[in-house]
GROMACS .gro file of C-alpha atoms in nm:
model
  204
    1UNK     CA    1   1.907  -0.763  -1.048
    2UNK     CA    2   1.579  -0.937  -1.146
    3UNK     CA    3   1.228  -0.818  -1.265
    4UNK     CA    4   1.075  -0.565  -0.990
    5UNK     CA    5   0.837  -0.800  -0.811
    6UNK     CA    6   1.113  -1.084  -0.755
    7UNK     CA    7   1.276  -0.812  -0.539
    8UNK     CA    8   1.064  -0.681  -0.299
    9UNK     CA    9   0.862  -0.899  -0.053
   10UNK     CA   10   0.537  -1.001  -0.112
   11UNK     CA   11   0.261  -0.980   0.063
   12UNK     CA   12   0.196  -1.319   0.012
   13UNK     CA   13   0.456  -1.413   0.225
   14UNK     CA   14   0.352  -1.175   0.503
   15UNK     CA   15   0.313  -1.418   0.803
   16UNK     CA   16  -0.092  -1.383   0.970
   17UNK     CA   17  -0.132  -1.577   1.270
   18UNK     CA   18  -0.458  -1.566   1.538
   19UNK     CA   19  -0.264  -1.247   1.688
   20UNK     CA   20  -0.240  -1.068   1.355
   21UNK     CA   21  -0.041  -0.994   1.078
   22UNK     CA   22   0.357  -0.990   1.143
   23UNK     CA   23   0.439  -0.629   1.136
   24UNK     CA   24   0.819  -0.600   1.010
   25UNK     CA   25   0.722  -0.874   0.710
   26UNK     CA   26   0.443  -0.641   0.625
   27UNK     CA   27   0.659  -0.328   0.668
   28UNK     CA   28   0.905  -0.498   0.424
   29UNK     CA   29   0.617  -0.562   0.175
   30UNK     CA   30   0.471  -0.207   0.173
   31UNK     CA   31   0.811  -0.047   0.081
   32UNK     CA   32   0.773  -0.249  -0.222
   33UNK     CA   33   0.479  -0.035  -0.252
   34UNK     CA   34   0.662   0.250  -0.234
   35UNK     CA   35   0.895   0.186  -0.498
   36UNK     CA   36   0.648   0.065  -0.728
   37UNK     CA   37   0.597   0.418  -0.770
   38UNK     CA   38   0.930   0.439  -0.971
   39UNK     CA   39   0.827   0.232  -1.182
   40UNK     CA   40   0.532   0.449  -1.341
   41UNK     CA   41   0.793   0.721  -1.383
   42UNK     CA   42   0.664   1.055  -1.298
   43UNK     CA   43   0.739   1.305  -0.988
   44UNK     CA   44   0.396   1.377  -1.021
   45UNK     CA   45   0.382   1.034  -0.779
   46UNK     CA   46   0.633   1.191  -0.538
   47UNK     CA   47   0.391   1.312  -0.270
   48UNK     CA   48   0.229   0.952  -0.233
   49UNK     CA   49   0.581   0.812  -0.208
   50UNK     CA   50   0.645   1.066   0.067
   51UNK     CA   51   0.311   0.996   0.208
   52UNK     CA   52   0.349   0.628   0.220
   53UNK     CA   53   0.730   0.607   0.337
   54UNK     CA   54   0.637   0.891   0.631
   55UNK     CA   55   0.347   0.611   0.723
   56UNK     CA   56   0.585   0.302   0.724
   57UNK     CA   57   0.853   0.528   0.954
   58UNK     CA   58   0.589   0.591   1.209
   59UNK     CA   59   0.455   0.241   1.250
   60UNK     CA   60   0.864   0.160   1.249
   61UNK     CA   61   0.918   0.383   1.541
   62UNK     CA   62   0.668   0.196   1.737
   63UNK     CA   63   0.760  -0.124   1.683
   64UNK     CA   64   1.193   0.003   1.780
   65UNK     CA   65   1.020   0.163   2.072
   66UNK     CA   66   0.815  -0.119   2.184
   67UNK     CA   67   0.886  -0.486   2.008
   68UNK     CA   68   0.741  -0.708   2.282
   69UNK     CA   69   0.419  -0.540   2.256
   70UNK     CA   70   0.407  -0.484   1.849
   71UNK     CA   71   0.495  -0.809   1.746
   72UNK     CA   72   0.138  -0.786   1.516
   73UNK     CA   73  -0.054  -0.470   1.373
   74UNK     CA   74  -0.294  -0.543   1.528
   75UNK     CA   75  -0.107  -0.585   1.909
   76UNK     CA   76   0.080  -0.280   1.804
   77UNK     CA   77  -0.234  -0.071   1.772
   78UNK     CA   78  -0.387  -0.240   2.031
   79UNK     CA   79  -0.119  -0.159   2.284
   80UNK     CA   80  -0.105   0.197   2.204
   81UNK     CA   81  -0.448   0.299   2.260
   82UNK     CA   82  -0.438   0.428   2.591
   83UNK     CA   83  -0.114   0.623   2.488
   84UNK     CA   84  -0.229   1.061   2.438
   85UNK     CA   85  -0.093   1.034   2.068
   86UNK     CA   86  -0.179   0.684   1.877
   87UNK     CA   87   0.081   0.811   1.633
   88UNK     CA   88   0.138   0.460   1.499
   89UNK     CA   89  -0.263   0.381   1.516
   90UNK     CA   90  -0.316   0.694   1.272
   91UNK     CA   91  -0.022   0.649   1.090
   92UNK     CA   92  -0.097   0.302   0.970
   93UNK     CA   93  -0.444   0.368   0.924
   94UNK     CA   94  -0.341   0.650   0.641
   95UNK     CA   95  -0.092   0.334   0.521
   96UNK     CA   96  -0.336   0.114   0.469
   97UNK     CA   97  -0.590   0.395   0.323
   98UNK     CA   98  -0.289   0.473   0.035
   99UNK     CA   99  -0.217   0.069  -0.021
  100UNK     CA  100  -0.618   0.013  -0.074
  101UNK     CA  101  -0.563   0.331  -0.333
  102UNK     CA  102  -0.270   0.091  -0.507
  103UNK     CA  103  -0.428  -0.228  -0.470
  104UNK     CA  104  -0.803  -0.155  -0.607
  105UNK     CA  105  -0.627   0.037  -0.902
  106UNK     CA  106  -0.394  -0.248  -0.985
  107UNK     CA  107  -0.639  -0.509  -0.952
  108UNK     CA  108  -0.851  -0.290  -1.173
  109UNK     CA  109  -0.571  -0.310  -1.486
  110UNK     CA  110  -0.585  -0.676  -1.428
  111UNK     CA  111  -0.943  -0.743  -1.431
  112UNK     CA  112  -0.927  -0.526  -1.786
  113UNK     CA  113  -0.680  -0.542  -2.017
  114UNK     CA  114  -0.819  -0.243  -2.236
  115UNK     CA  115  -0.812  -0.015  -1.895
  116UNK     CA  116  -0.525   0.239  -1.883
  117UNK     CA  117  -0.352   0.316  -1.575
  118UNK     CA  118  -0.519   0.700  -1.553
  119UNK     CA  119  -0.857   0.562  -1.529
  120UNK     CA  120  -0.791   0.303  -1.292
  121UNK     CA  121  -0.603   0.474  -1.087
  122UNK     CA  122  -0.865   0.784  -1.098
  123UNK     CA  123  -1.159   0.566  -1.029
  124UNK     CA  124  -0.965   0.418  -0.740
  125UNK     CA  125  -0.883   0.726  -0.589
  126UNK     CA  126  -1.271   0.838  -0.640
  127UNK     CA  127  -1.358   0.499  -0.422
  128UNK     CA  128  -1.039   0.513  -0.172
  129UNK     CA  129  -0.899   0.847  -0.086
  130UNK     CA  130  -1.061   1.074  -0.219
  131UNK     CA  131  -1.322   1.119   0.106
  132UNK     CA  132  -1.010   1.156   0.291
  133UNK     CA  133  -0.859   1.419   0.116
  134UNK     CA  134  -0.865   1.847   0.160
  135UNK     CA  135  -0.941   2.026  -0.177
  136UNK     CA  136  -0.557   2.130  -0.235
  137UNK     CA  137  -0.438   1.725  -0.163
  138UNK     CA  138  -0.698   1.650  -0.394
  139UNK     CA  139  -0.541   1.854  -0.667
  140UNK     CA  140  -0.230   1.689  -0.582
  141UNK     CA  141  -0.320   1.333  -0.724
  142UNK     CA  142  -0.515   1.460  -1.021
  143UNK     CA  143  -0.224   1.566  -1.155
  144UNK     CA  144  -0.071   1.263  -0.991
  145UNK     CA  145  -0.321   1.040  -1.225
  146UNK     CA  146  -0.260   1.258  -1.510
  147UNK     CA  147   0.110   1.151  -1.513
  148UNK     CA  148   0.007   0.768  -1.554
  149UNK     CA  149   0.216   0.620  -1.803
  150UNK     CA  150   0.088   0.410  -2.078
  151UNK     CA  151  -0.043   0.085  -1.923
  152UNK     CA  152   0.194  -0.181  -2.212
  153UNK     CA  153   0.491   0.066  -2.041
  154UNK     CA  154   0.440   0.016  -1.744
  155UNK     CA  155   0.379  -0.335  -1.768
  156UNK     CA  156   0.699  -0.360  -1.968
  157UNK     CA  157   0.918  -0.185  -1.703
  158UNK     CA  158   0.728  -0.444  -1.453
  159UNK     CA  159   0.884  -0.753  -1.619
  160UNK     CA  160   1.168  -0.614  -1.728
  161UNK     CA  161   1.492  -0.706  -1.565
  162UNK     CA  162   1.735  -0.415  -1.544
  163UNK     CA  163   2.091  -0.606  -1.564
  164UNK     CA  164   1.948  -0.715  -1.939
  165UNK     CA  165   1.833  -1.044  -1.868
  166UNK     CA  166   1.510  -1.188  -2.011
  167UNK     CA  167   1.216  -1.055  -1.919
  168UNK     CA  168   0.887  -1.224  -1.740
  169UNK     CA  169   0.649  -1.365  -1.980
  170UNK     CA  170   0.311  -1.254  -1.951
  171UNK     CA  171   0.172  -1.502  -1.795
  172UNK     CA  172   0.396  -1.558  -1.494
  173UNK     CA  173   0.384  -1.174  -1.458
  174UNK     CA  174  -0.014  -1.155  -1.400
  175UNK     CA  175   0.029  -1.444  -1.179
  176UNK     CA  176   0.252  -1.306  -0.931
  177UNK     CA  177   0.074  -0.952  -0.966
  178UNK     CA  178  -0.243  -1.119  -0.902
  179UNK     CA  179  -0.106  -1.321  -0.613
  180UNK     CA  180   0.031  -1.006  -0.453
  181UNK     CA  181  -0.265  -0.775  -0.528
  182UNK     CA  182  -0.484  -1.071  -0.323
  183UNK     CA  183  -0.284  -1.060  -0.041
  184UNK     CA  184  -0.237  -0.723  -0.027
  185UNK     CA  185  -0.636  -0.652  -0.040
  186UNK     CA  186  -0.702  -0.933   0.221
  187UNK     CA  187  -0.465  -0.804   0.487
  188UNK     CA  188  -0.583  -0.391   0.369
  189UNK     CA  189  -0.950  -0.564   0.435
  190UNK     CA  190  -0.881  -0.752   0.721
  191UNK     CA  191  -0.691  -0.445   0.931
  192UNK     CA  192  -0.963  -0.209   0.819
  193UNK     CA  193  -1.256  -0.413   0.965
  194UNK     CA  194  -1.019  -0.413   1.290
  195UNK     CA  195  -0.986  -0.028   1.285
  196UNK     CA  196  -1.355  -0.052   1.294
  197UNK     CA  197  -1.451  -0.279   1.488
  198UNK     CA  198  -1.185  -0.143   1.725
  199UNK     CA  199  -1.278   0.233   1.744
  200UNK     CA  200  -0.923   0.256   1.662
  201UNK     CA  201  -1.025   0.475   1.371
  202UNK     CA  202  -1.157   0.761   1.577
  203UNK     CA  203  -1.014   1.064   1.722
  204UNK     CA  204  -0.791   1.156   1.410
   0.00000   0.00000   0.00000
């Protein structure tokens, strides 16, 4: 085994071409999402998991059903729209909603060091989800931001290596979370102004 973000894919290395961003290497990267979850320790963070790994099957399905044509996001979504149900189209747009809700929270702790995980992941949810969300889902992640561990815990579980090797130092920890928080938000950024620009967003 090795510290958590040497073994999931990152979204750094999530090939983006002129025809969009390669869907199974982004796939691969946003189950690292999900079981970044583990890592802050709480069931309270079960329905996200559930949320996000329902999100990744759909888009999945699509891409089984139909590789030639879903080679990209973007193709996938493109090639679905005259389909009845876009369930793909709206499934990945709620996966990309829930990684934005990761990303801006994470990016938060790194920009402050004194920030602890409950507020930024609060005031991320405030400027993600939130708008999204029915009055009983909403309840749902309060209690889900509640549960936050302490941020030095976290961070600790983050570089730790759970065969008992040595664990990241510091500084080669923020690095890669940094470089994986950047991609993340570029490609989150990048697919949302597509959605838009698209329609693709509407009906749902």
């Amino acid at each position: 085994m090795a510290p958590y973000l040497e073994t999931v894919k990152s979204f750094a290395d999530v090939p983006i071409t002129d025809a969009g961003v390669d869907t199974l290497a982004f796939l691969e990267a946003a189950q690292g999402v999900v079981g970044l979850f583990d890592l802050l320790g709480s069931a309270a963070f079960t329905p996200v998991q559930v949320d996000l790994k329902g999100n990744i099957a759909k888009v999945r399905a699509r891409y089984d059903a139909a590789p030639e044509k879903s080679a990209t996001l973007e193709l996938l979504v493109a090639n679905e729209k005259g389909e009845k149900k876009r369930t793909a189209t709206e499934g990945l747009m709620w996966l990309l909603r829930g990684l934005s809700f990761t990303c801006k929270a994470l990016q938060a702790a790194q920009a402050d060091p004194s920030k602890e995980l409950s507020a930024a992941f609060s005031d991320s949810y405030g400027a993600t989800l939130k708008q999204f969300h029915s009055f009983i889902v909403k309840g749902v992640f309060s209690v889900a931001m509640k549960a936050c561990p302490y941020r030095a815990d976290f961070y600790a579980k983050l570089a730790a290596d759970p065969a008992g090797g040595p664990s990241v130092p510091a500084g080669k920890l923020n690095e890669e979370l940094n470089k994986w928080l950047a991609a993340l938000s570029n490609i989150v950024i990048r697919l949302e102004d597509f959605y838009e620009k698209g329609g693709h967003n509407k009906g749902f």
